[in-house]
Coordinates of N, CA and C in Angstrom, one line a residue:
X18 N -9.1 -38.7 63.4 CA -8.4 -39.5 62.4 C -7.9 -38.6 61.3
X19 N -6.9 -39.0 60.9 CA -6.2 -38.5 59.6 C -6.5 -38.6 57.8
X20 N -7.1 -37.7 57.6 CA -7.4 -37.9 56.2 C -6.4 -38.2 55.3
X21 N -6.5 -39.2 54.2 CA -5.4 -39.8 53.4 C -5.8 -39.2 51.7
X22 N -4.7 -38.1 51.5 CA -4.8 -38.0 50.5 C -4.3 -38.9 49.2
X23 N -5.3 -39.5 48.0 CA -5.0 -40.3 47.9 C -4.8 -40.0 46.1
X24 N -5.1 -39.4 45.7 CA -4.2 -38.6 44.4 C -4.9 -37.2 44.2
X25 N -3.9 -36.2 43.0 CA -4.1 -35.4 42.6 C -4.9 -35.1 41.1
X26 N -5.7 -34.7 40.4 CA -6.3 -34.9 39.1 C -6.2 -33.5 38.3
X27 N -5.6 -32.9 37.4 CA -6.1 -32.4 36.9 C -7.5 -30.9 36.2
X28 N -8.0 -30.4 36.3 CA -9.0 -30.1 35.6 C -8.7 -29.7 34.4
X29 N -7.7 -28.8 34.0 CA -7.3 -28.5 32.6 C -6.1 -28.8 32.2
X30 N -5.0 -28.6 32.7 CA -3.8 -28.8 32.5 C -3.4 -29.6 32.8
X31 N -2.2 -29.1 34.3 CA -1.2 -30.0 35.0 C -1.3 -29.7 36.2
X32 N -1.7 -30.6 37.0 CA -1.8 -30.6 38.4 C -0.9 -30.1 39.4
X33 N 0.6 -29.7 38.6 CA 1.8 -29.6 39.4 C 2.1 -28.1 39.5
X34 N 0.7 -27.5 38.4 CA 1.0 -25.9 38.5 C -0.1 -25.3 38.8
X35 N -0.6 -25.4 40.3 CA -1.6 -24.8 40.7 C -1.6 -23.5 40.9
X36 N -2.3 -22.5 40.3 CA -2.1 -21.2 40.5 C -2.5 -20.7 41.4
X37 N -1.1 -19.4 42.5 CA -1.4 -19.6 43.5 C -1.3 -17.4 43.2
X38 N -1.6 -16.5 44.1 CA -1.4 -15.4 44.0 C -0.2 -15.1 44.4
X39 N 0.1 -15.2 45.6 CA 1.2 -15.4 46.0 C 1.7 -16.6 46.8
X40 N 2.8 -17.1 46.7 CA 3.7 -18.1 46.9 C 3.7 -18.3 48.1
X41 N 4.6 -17.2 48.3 CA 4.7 -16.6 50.5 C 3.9 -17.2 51.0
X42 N 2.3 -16.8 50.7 CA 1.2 -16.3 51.4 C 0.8 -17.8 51.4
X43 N 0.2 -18.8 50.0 CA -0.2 -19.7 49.8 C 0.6 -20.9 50.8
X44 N 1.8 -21.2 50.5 CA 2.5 -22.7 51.3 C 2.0 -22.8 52.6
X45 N 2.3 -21.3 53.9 CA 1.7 -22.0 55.1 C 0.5 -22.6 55.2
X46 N -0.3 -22.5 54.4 CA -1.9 -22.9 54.4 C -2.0 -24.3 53.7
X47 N -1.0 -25.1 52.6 CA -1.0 -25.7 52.6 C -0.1 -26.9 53.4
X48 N 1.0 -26.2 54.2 CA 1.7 -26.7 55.6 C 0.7 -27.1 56.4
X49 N 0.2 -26.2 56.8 CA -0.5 -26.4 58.4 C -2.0 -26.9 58.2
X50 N -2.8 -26.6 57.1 CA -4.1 -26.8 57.1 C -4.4 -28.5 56.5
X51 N -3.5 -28.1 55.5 CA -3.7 -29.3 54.4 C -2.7 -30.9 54.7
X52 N -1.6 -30.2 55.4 CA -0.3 -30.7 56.2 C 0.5 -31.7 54.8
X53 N 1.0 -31.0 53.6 CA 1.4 -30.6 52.7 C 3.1 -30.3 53.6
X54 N 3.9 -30.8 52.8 CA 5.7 -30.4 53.0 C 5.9 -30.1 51.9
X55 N 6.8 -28.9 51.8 CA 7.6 -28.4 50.5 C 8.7 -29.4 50.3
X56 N 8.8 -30.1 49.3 CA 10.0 -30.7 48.5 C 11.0 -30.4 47.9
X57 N 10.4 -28.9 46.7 CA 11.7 -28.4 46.0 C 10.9 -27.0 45.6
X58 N 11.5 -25.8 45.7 CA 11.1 -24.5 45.2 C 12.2 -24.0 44.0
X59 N 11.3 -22.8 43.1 CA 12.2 -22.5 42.0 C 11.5 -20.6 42.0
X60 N 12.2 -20.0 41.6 CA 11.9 -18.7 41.5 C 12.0 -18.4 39.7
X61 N 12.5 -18.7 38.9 CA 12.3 -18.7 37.5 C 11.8 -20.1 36.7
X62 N 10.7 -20.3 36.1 CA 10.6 -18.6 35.2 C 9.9 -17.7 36.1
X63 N 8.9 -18.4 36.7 CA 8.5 -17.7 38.3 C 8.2 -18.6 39.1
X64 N 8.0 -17.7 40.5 CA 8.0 -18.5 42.0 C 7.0 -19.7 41.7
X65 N 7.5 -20.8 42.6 CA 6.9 -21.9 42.0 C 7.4 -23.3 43.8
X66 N 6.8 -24.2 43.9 CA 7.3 -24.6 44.6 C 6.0 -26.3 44.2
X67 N 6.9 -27.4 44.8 CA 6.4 -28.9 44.6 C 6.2 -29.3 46.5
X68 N 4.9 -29.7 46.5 CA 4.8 -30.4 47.8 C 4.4 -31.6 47.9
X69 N 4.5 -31.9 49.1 CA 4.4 -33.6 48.9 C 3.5 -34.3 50.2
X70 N 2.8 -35.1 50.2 CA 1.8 -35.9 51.1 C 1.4 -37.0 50.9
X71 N 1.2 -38.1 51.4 CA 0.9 -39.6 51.3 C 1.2 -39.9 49.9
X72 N 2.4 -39.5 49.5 CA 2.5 -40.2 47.9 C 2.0 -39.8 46.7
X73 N 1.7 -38.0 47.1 CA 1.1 -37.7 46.1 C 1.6 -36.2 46.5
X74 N 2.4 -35.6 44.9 CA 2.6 -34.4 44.7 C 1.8 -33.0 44.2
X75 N 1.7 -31.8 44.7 CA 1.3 -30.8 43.9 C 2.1 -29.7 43.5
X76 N 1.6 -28.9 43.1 CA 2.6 -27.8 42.8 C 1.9 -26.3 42.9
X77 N 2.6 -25.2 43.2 CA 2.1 -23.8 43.6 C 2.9 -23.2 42.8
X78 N 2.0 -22.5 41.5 CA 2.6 -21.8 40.6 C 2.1 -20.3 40.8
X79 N 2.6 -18.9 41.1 CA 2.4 -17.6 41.1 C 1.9 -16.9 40.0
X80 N 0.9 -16.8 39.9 CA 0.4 -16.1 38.9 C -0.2 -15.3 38.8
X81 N -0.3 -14.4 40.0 CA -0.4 -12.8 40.5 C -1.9 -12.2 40.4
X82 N -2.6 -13.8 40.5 CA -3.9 -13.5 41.3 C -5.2 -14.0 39.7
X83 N -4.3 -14.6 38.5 CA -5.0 -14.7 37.5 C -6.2 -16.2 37.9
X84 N -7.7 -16.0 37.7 CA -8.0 -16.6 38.0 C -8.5 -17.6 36.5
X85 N -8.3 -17.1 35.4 CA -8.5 -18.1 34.5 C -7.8 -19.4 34.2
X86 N -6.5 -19.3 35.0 CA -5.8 -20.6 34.9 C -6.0 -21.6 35.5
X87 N -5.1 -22.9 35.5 CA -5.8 -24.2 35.9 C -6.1 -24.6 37.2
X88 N -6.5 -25.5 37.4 CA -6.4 -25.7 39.1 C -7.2 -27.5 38.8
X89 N -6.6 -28.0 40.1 CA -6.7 -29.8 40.1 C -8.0 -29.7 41.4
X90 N -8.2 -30.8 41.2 CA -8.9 -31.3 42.8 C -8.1 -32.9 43.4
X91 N -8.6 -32.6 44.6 CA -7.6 -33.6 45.4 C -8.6 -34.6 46.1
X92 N -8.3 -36.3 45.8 CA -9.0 -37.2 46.1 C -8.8 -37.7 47.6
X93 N -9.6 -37.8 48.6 CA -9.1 -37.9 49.7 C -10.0 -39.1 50.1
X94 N -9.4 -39.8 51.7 CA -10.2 -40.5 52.3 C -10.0 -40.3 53.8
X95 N -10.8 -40.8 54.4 CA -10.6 -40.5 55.7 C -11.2 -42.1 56.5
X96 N -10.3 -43.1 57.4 CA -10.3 -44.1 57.2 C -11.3 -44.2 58.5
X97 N -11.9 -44.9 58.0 CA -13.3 -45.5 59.2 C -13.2 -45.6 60.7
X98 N -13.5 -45.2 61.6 CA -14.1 -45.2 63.0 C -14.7 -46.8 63.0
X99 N -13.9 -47.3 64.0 CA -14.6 -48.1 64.7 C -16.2 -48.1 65.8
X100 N -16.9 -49.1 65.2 CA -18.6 -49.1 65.6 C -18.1 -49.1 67.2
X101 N -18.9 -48.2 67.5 CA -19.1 -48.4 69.0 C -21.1 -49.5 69.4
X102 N -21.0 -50.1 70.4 CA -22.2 -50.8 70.1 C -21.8 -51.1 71.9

């Protein structure tokens, strides 16, 4: 079954600028793992890109590996199995 992500939150900031080390490196992982689509990328003021899934956007901001910056968590569900009996 397919996990439904069901919003983005915050921890300090802005959910839309999750800091990523590198850009490149980060998206296929959240392509293929997280199954995340890129929507719109920007290279200034730096590499940066918005992705999108069940109605809910994030964002990959490069910040060259700084780990004091923000970061969100992501609310998920995963919709119930039918009882076998």
């Amino acid at each position: 079954m397919k996990t439904i992500f069901q919003s983005a939150t915050r921890i300090k900031g802005d959910a839309t600028n999750l800091p990523v080390e590198n850009l490149e490196a980060a998206i296929p992982f959240y392509e293929t793992v997280m199954g995340f689509q890129v929507v719109s990328r920007k290279d200034e003021p730096h590499k940066s890109a918005i992705l999108a899934r069940d109605g809910i956007q994030i964002g990959l901001a490069e910040n060259g590996g700084d780990p004091s910056q923000d970061g969100c968590f992501l609310k998920s569900t995963m919709p119930r199995q039918p009882s076998v009996n």
